[in-house]
Amino acid sequence: MSKITPLLFFLISGICFSQTKLIHGKVLYLNTYQENIDIINFNSKYMTQTNNSGDFTIEAKVGDVLIFMSERFVDQKYKLTSEDFKKPVLTITLVQKPIPLNEVEIAQVKAVKVKSVSYNDVKMAKIQKDASRPKVEGVYTGEMVNGVDFIQIGKMIGKLFKSDKSKEKKTEVVSFKDYAKSNFNESFFSKTLKVAPEDTARFIEYCDADPKSKTVIATDDELTILEFLLTKKAEFDKLK
């Protein structure tokens, strides 16, 4: 009997060891329970599915291979060991499938074009706003009083300046008379500023006498100079 007992022990152990048991598990993805995941025992062909809590139970034995399958996740194989049957719950973590490029919807967003606004645009808008401001009778505000078309001036100013005007900043101090001679033509004074031809020379002298004229021409900014000339024209008309 002493020789038979060890043999019987190993036979009984082998039979018990090879018996199928129920194994309980839980399927997760990013710490979230996953439902409706198919679990297939590749060896016995048994199949089950996870519930809404990610739990499953399936018959298996040591050495069986469980396959976890779904549309969203990569198929995963797991070979059971004796240690897995000692665990209260077998935890399986899935990996999401990469999204095929042909399933990615690319939303085309049209670029919104915004018109750039320069400093000169802002300056011209200010001149136009000042021109449309109601006048208080008897109070001089330094503005022209005969309804000058500022919008038209804005369109004409580029044409009325002499075409050979240098765009570089003046490095030497010049008088307003010299600046006017180099940069304005006769039609600028007669058509834009409405200065009579016989008064043009006197008007230039009047502007030159204002110390501010040197500061204005030093900016070499067309709209700043125009604003100065319009103000001086209004003052000049008051002298008549």
Short mmCIF file of C-alpha atoms in Angstrom, two decimals:
data_model
loop_
_atom_site.label_atom_id
_atom_site.label_comp_id
_atom_site.label_asym_id
_atom_site.label_seq_id
_atom_site.Cartn_x
_atom_site.Cartn_y
_atom_site.Cartn_z
CA MET A 1 0.00 0.00 0.00
CA SER A 2 2.91 2.28 0.74
CA LYS A 3 4.06 2.05 -2.87
CA ILE A 4 0.56 2.53 -4.33
CA THR A 5 -0.39 5.53 -2.17
CA PRO A 6 2.05 8.02 -3.77
CA LEU A 7 0.94 6.95 -7.25
CA LEU A 8 -2.72 7.35 -6.40
CA PHE A 9 -1.93 10.76 -4.88
CA PHE A 10 -0.36 12.03 -8.07
CA LEU A 11 -3.19 10.61 -10.21
CA ILE A 12 -5.87 12.18 -8.06
CA SER A 13 -3.96 15.48 -7.95
CA GLY A 14 -3.57 15.47 -11.72
CA ILE A 15 -7.26 14.86 -12.26
CA CYS A 16 -8.25 17.62 -9.83
CA PHE A 17 -5.63 19.98 -11.26
CA SER A 18 -6.98 19.48 -14.78
CA GLN A 19 -10.60 20.03 -13.79
CA THR A 20 -12.34 23.18 -15.01
CA LYS A 21 -13.39 25.80 -12.52
CA LEU A 22 -15.29 29.05 -12.64
CA ILE A 23 -13.03 32.09 -12.80
CA HIS A 24 -14.34 35.55 -12.05
CA GLY A 25 -12.93 38.64 -13.70
CA LYS A 26 -13.38 42.31 -14.46
CA VAL A 27 -12.50 44.20 -17.64
CA LEU A 28 -11.27 47.81 -17.48
CA TYR A 29 -10.09 50.58 -19.75
CA LEU A 30 -8.62 53.76 -18.21
CA ASN A 31 -10.06 52.68 -14.83
CA THR A 32 -13.54 52.46 -16.36
CA TYR A 33 -15.55 49.25 -16.41
CA GLN A 34 -16.28 47.98 -19.92
CA GLU A 35 -19.53 46.20 -20.78
CA ASN A 36 -20.37 43.92 -23.72
CA ILE A 37 -16.80 42.67 -24.11
CA ASP A 38 -16.74 39.14 -25.57
CA ILE A 39 -14.62 36.61 -23.65
CA ILE A 40 -13.82 33.33 -25.42
CA ASN A 41 -12.05 30.34 -23.89
CA PHE A 42 -9.87 29.36 -26.85
CA ASN A 43 -9.40 25.81 -25.53
CA SER A 44 -12.97 24.88 -24.57
CA LYS A 45 -14.70 27.30 -26.93
CA TYR A 46 -16.87 28.55 -24.07
CA MET A 47 -17.96 32.15 -24.50
CA THR A 48 -19.41 34.85 -22.26
CA GLN A 49 -19.75 38.64 -22.09
CA THR A 50 -19.12 41.35 -19.51
CA ASN A 51 -22.09 43.00 -17.82
CA ASN A 52 -22.59 46.72 -17.30
CA SER A 53 -20.14 46.60 -14.37
CA GLY A 54 -17.43 44.97 -16.47
CA ASP A 55 -17.77 41.64 -14.63
CA PHE A 56 -17.62 38.20 -16.22
CA THR A 57 -17.54 34.54 -15.15
CA ILE A 58 -16.32 31.69 -17.34
CA GLU A 59 -15.33 28.02 -16.98
CA ALA A 60 -11.62 27.41 -17.46
CA LYS A 61 -8.60 25.53 -16.19
CA VAL A 62 -4.93 26.26 -15.76
CA GLY A 63 -3.26 26.73 -19.12
CA ASP A 64 -6.43 27.80 -20.96
CA VAL A 65 -6.19 30.92 -23.11
CA LEU A 66 -8.88 33.57 -22.78
CA ILE A 67 -9.45 35.93 -25.69
CA PHE A 68 -11.04 39.36 -25.08
CA MET A 69 -12.67 40.86 -28.16
CA SER A 70 -14.66 44.02 -29.05
CA GLU A 71 -14.96 46.57 -31.82
CA ARG A 72 -13.34 49.37 -29.82
CA PHE A 73 -10.39 47.52 -28.32
CA VAL A 74 -7.42 45.49 -29.52
CA ASP A 75 -7.98 41.72 -29.25
CA GLN A 76 -6.18 40.49 -26.17
CA LYS A 77 -5.05 36.96 -25.21
CA TYR A 78 -4.48 35.92 -21.63
CA LYS A 79 -3.09 32.50 -20.54
CA LEU A 80 -4.41 31.42 -17.15
CA THR A 81 -2.02 30.29 -14.41
CA SER A 82 -2.67 28.56 -11.11
CA GLU A 83 -2.21 31.92 -9.35
CA ASP A 84 -5.12 33.40 -11.32
CA PHE A 85 -7.50 30.88 -9.78
CA LYS A 86 -6.44 31.98 -6.28
CA LYS A 87 -7.42 35.58 -6.95
CA PRO A 88 -10.92 36.74 -5.98
CA VAL A 89 -11.11 38.69 -9.25
CA LEU A 90 -8.96 38.50 -12.39
CA THR A 91 -8.47 42.04 -13.71
CA ILE A 92 -7.92 42.57 -17.43
CA THR A 93 -6.98 46.00 -18.84
CA LEU A 94 -7.73 46.64 -22.50
CA VAL A 95 -5.97 48.81 -25.11
CA GLN A 96 -8.02 50.97 -27.48
CA LYS A 97 -7.68 50.41 -31.21
CA PRO A 98 -6.06 53.20 -33.24
CA ILE A 99 -8.57 55.19 -35.30
CA PRO A 100 -8.14 54.59 -39.06
CA LEU A 101 -7.49 57.78 -41.02
CA ASN A 102 -10.46 57.15 -43.30
CA GLU A 103 -12.73 57.33 -40.25
CA VAL A 104 -11.43 60.67 -39.08
CA GLU A 105 -13.60 63.57 -40.14
CA ILE A 106 -11.53 66.66 -40.76
CA ALA A 107 -13.52 69.84 -40.26
CA GLN A 108 -12.33 72.60 -42.53
CA VAL A 109 -12.59 75.97 -40.89
CA LYS A 110 -12.55 78.93 -43.21
CA ALA A 111 -10.11 81.59 -42.17
CA VAL A 112 -11.75 84.87 -41.35
CA LYS A 113 -9.99 87.69 -43.13
CA VAL A 114 -9.78 90.83 -41.07
CA LYS A 115 -8.91 94.03 -42.86
CA SER A 116 -5.86 95.58 -41.25
CA VAL A 117 -6.31 99.12 -39.98
CA SER A 118 -3.32 101.39 -40.13
CA TYR A 119 -2.61 104.40 -38.00
CA ASN A 120 -3.47 106.64 -40.96
CA ASP A 121 -6.87 104.93 -41.31
CA VAL A 122 -7.61 105.76 -37.70
CA LYS A 123 -6.41 109.32 -38.17
CA MET A 124 -8.61 109.84 -41.25
CA ALA A 125 -11.61 108.40 -39.39
CA LYS A 126 -10.97 110.92 -36.61
CA ILE A 127 -10.83 113.80 -39.11
CA GLN A 128 -14.08 112.65 -40.70
CA LYS A 129 -15.73 112.36 -37.27
CA ASP A 130 -14.56 115.87 -36.29
CA ALA A 131 -15.86 117.24 -39.59
CA SER A 132 -19.33 115.79 -38.98
CA ARG A 133 -19.53 117.09 -35.40
CA PRO A 134 -22.25 119.78 -34.93
CA LYS A 135 -20.84 123.31 -34.92
CA VAL A 136 -21.66 125.74 -32.12
CA GLU A 137 -22.44 129.10 -33.63
CA GLY A 138 -20.10 131.85 -32.51
CA VAL A 139 -17.47 129.44 -31.09
CA TYR A 140 -14.35 128.80 -33.16
CA THR A 141 -13.10 125.23 -32.85
CA GLY A 142 -10.21 125.35 -35.34
CA GLU A 143 -12.18 123.38 -37.95
CA MET A 144 -13.02 124.37 -41.51
CA VAL A 145 -16.49 125.84 -41.77
CA ASN A 146 -17.42 125.50 -45.43
CA GLY A 147 -18.28 121.81 -45.57
CA VAL A 148 -15.00 120.50 -47.04
CA ASP A 149 -15.31 116.92 -48.35
CA PHE A 150 -12.77 115.16 -46.14
CA ILE A 151 -13.40 111.79 -47.76
CA GLN A 152 -12.59 113.22 -51.16
CA ILE A 153 -9.47 114.86 -49.72
CA GLY A 154 -8.40 111.48 -48.41
CA LYS A 155 -8.75 109.98 -51.88
CA MET A 156 -7.02 112.89 -53.62
CA ILE A 157 -4.15 113.51 -51.23
CA GLY A 158 -1.94 110.79 -52.67
CA LYS A 159 -2.39 112.17 -56.17
CA LEU A 160 -1.94 115.81 -55.23
CA PHE A 161 1.37 115.33 -53.47
CA LYS A 162 4.16 115.56 -55.99
CA SER A 163 5.12 112.12 -57.26
CA ASP A 164 8.81 112.72 -56.64
CA LYS A 165 8.31 113.23 -52.90
CA SER A 166 10.94 111.42 -50.86
CA LYS A 167 9.50 108.90 -48.40
CA GLU A 168 12.56 109.04 -46.16
CA LYS A 169 12.48 111.02 -42.96
CA LYS A 170 14.07 114.45 -43.16
CA THR A 171 17.39 114.47 -41.39
CA GLU A 172 17.81 118.24 -41.55
CA VAL A 173 15.55 120.97 -40.20
CA VAL A 174 13.77 122.75 -43.06
CA SER A 175 11.32 125.62 -43.07
CA PHE A 176 7.68 125.02 -43.89
CA LYS A 177 8.12 127.17 -47.03
CA ASP A 178 10.86 124.88 -48.35
CA TYR A 179 8.87 121.78 -47.43
CA ALA A 180 5.77 123.08 -49.20
CA LYS A 181 7.78 123.95 -52.29
CA SER A 182 9.25 120.43 -52.44
CA ASN A 183 6.13 118.44 -51.61
CA PHE A 184 2.97 120.29 -52.72
CA ASN A 185 1.84 121.27 -56.18
CA GLU A 186 -0.41 124.20 -57.03
CA SER A 187 -3.54 122.12 -57.42
CA PHE A 188 -3.17 120.86 -53.86
CA PHE A 189 -3.67 124.39 -52.52
CA SER A 190 -6.32 125.44 -55.05
CA LYS A 191 -8.42 122.24 -55.28
CA THR A 192 -7.92 120.57 -51.94
CA LEU A 193 -7.46 123.46 -49.52
CA LYS A 194 -9.52 125.92 -51.61
CA VAL A 195 -6.85 128.62 -51.34
CA ALA A 196 -7.09 131.23 -54.08
CA PRO A 197 -3.94 131.29 -56.29
CA GLU A 198 -3.24 134.90 -55.35
CA ASP A 199 -3.35 133.96 -51.63
CA THR A 200 -1.18 130.84 -51.83
CA ALA A 201 2.16 132.52 -51.07
CA ARG A 202 0.66 134.45 -48.16
CA PHE A 203 -0.96 131.28 -46.78
CA ILE A 204 2.36 129.44 -46.87
CA GLU A 205 4.01 132.33 -45.04
CA TYR A 206 1.22 132.19 -42.46
CA CYS A 207 1.81 128.47 -41.87
CA ASP A 208 5.56 128.94 -41.70
CA ALA A 209 5.15 131.52 -38.95
CA ASP A 210 3.59 128.89 -36.67
CA PRO A 211 6.37 127.15 -34.63
CA LYS A 212 4.27 123.97 -34.76
CA SER A 213 4.90 123.73 -38.51
CA LYS A 214 8.46 122.45 -37.97
CA THR A 215 7.22 119.70 -35.64
CA VAL A 216 4.51 118.69 -38.10
CA ILE A 217 6.74 118.41 -41.15
CA ALA A 218 9.31 116.50 -39.10
CA THR A 219 6.77 113.66 -38.80
CA ASP A 220 6.54 113.45 -42.62
CA ASP A 221 3.09 111.96 -42.05
CA GLU A 222 0.66 113.02 -44.78
CA LEU A 223 -2.47 112.99 -42.63
CA THR A 224 -0.81 114.83 -39.75
CA ILE A 225 0.34 117.52 -42.18
CA LEU A 226 -3.10 117.67 -43.80
CA GLU A 227 -4.76 118.12 -40.42
CA PHE A 228 -2.37 120.99 -39.64
CA LEU A 229 -3.05 122.66 -43.00
CA LEU A 230 -6.83 122.39 -42.59
CA THR A 231 -6.61 124.03 -39.18
CA LYS A 232 -4.38 126.81 -40.51
CA LYS A 233 -6.71 127.33 -43.49
CA ALA A 234 -9.64 127.87 -41.13
CA GLU A 235 -7.57 130.40 -39.15
CA PHE A 236 -6.39 132.07 -42.36
CA ASP A 237 -9.98 132.54 -43.58
CA LYS A 238 -10.82 134.22 -40.29
CA LEU A 239 -8.19 136.87 -41.01
CA LYS A 240 -9.86 138.02 -44.24
#
